GROMACS .gro file of N, CA and C in nm:
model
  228
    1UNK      N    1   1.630   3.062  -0.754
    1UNK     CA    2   1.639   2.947  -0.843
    1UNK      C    3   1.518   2.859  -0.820
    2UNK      N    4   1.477   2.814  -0.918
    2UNK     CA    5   1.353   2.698  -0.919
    2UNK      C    6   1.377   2.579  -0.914
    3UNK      N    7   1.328   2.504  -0.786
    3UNK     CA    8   1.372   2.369  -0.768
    3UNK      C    9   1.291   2.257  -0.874
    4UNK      N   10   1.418   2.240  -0.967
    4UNK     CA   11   1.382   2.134  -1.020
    4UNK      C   12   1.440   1.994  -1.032
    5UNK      N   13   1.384   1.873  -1.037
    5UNK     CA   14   1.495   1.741  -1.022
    5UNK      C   15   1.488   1.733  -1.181
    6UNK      N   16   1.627   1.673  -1.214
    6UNK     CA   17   1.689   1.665  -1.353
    6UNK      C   18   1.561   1.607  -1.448
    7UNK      N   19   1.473   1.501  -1.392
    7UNK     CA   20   1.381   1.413  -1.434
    7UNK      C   21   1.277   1.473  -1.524
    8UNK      N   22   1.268   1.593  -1.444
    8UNK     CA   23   1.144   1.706  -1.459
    8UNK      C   24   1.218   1.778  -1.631
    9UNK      N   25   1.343   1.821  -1.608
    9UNK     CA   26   1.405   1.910  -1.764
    9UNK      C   27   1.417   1.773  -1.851
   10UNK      N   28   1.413   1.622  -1.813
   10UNK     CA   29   1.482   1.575  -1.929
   10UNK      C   30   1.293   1.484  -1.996
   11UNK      N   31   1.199   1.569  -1.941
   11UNK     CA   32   1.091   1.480  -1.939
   11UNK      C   33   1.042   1.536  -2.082
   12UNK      N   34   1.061   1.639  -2.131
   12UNK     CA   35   1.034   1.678  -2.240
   12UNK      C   36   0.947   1.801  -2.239
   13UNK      N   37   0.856   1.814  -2.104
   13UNK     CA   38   0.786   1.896  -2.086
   13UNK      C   39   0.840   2.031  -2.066
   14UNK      N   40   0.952   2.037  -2.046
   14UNK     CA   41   1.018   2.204  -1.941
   14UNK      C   42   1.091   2.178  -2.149
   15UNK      N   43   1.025   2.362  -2.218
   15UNK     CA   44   1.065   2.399  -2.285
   15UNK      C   45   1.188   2.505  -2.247
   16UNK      N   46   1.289   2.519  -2.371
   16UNK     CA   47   1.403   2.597  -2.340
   16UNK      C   48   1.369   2.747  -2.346
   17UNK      N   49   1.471   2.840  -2.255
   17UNK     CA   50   1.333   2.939  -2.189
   17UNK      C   51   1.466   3.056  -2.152
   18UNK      N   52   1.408   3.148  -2.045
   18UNK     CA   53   1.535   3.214  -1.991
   18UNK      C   54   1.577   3.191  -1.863
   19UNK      N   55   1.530   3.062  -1.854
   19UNK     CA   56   1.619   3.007  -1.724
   19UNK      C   57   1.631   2.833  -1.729
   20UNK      N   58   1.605   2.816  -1.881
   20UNK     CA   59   1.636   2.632  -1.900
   20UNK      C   60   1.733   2.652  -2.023
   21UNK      N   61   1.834   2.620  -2.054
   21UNK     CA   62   1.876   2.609  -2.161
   21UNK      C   63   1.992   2.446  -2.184
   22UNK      N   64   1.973   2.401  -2.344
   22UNK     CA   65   1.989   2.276  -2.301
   22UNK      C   66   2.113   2.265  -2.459
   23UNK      N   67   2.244   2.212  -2.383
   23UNK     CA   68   2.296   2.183  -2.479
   23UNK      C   69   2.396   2.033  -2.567
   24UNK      N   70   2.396   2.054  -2.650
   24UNK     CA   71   2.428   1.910  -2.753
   24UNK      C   72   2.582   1.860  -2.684
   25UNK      N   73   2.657   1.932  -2.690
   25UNK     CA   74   2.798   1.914  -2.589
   25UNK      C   75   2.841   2.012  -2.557
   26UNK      N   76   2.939   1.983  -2.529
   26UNK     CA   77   3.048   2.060  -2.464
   26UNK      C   78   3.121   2.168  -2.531
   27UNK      N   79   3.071   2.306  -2.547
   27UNK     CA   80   3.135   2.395  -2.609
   27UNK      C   81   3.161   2.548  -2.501
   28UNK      N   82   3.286   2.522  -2.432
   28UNK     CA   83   3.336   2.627  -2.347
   28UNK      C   84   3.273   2.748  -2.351
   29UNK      N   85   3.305   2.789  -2.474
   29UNK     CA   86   3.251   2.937  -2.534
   29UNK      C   87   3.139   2.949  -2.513
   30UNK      N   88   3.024   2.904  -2.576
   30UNK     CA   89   2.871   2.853  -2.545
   30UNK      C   90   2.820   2.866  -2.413
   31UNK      N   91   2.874   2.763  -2.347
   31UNK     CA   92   2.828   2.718  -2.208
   31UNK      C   93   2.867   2.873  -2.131
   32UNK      N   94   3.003   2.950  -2.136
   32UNK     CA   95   3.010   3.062  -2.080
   32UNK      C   96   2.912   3.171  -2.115
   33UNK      N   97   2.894   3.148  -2.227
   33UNK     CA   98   2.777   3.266  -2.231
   33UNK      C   99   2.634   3.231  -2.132
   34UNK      N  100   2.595   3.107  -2.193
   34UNK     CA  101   2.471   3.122  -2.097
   34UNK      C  102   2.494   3.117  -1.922
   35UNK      N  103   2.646   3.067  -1.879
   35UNK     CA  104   2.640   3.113  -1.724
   35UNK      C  105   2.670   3.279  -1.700
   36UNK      N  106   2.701   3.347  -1.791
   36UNK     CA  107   2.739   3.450  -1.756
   36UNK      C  108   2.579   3.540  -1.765
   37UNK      N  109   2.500   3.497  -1.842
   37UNK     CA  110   2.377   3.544  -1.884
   37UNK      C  111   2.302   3.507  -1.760
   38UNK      N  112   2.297   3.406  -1.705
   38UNK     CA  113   2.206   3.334  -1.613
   38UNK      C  114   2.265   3.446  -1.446
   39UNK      N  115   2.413   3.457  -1.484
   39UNK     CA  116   2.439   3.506  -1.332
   39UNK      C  117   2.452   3.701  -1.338
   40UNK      N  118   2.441   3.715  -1.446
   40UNK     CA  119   2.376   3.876  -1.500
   40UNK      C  120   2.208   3.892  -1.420
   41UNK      N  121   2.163   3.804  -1.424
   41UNK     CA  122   1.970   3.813  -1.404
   41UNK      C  123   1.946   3.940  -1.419
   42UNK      N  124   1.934   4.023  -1.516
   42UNK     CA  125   1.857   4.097  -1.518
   42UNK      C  126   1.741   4.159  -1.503
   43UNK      N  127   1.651   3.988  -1.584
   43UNK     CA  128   1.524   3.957  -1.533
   43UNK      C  129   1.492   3.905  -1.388
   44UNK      N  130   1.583   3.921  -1.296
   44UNK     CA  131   1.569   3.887  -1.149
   44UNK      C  132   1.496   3.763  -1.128
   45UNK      N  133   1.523   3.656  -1.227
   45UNK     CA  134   1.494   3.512  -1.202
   45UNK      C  135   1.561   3.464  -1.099
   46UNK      N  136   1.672   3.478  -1.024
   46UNK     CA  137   1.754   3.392  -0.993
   46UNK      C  138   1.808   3.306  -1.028
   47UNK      N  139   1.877   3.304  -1.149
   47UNK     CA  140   1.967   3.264  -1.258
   47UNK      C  141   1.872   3.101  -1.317
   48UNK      N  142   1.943   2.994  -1.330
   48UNK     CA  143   1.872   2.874  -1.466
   48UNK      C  144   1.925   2.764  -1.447
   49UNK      N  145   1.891   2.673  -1.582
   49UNK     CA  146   1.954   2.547  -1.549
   49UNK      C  147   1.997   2.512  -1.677
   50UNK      N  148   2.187   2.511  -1.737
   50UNK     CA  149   2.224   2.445  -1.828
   50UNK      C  150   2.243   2.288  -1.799
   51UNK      N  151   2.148   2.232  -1.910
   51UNK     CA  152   2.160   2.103  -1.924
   51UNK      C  153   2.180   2.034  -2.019
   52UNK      N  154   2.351   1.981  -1.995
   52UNK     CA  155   2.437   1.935  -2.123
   52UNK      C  156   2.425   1.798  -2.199
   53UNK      N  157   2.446   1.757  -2.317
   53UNK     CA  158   2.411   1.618  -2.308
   53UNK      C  159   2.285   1.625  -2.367
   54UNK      N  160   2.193   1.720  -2.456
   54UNK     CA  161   2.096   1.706  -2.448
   54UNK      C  162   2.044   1.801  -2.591
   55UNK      N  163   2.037   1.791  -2.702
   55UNK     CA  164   1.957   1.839  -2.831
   55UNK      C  165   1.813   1.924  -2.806
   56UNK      N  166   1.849   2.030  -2.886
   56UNK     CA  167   1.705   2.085  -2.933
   56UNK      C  168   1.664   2.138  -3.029
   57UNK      N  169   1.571   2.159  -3.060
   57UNK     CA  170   1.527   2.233  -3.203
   57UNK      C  171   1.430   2.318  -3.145
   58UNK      N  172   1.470   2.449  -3.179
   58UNK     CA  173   1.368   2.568  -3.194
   58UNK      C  174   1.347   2.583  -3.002
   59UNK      N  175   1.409   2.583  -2.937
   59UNK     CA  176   1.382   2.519  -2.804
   59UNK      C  177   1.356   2.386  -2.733
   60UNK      N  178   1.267   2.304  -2.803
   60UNK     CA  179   1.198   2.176  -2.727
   60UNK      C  180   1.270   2.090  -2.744
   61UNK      N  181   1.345   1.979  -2.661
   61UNK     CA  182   1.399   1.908  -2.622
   61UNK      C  183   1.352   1.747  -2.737
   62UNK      N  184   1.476   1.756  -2.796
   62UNK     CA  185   1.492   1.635  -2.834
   62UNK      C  186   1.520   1.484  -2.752
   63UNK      N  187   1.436   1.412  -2.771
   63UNK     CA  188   1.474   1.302  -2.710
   63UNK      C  189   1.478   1.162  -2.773
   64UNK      N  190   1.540   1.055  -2.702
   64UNK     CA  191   1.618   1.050  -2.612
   64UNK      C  192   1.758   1.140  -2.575
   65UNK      N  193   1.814   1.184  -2.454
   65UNK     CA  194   1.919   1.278  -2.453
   65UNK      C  195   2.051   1.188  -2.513
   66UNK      N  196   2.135   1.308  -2.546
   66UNK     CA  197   2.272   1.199  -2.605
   66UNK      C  198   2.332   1.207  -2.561
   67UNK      N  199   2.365   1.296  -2.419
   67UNK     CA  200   2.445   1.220  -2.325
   67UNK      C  201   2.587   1.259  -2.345
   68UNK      N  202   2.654   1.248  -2.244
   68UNK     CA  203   2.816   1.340  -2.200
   68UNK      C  204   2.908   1.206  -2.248
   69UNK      N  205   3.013   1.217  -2.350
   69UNK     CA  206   3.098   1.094  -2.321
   69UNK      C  207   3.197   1.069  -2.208
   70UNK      N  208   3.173   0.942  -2.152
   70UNK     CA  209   3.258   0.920  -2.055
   70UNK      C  210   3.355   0.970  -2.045
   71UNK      N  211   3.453   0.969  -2.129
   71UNK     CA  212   3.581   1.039  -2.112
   71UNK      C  213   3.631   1.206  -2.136
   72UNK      N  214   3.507   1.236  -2.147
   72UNK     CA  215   3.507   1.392  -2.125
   72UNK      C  216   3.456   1.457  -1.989
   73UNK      N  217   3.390   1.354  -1.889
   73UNK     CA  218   3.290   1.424  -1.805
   73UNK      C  219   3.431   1.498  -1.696
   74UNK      N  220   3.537   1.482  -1.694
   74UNK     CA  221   3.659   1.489  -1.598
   74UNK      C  222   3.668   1.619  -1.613
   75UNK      N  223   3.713   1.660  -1.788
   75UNK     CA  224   3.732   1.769  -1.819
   75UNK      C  225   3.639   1.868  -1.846
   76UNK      N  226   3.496   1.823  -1.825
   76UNK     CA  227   3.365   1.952  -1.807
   76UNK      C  228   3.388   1.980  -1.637
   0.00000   0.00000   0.00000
C-alpha cells in the first residue's frame, strides 16, 4: 500500500486510478466492488484507497468534496 495522508487524495492532484478510487456516497454495492477489486490485486499493487464523500468526472476529482452526512457516518 502507498502511504498517503488524506490531504494528498483530496488535493486534487492524485487522479482516480487502480489504486485511488473516489466516491459521491454511500452505495454498498459499489463500494464492495472496488474493495473486493483492490483486495483481488492482481496487478500486485497492494490494494488502494476508496475515498467517500467525494465527486468525479472522467476520474479527476471534483472539488470542493461533499462530504459524508453526519447521520450516516455510524452506518458506513
Amino acid at each position: 500500500m502507498i502511504s498517503l495522508k488524506i490531504e494528498t487524495l483530496l488535493e486534487g492532484k492524485v487522479v482516480e486510478r487502480n489504486r485511488v478510487e473516489y466516491k459521491e456516497g454511500w452505495n454498498p454495492s459499489d463500494i464492495t466492488h472496488s474493495i473486493c477489486a483492490f483486495a483481488n490485486d492482481y496487478a500486485n499493487v497492494n490494494g488502494g484507497y476508496i475515498v467517500i464523500g467525494v465527486e468525479e468526472d472522467n476520474g479527476v476529482l471534483i472539488l470542493p468534496p461533499k462530504g459524508v452526512p453526519k447521520e450516516l457516518l455510524d452506518r458506513i
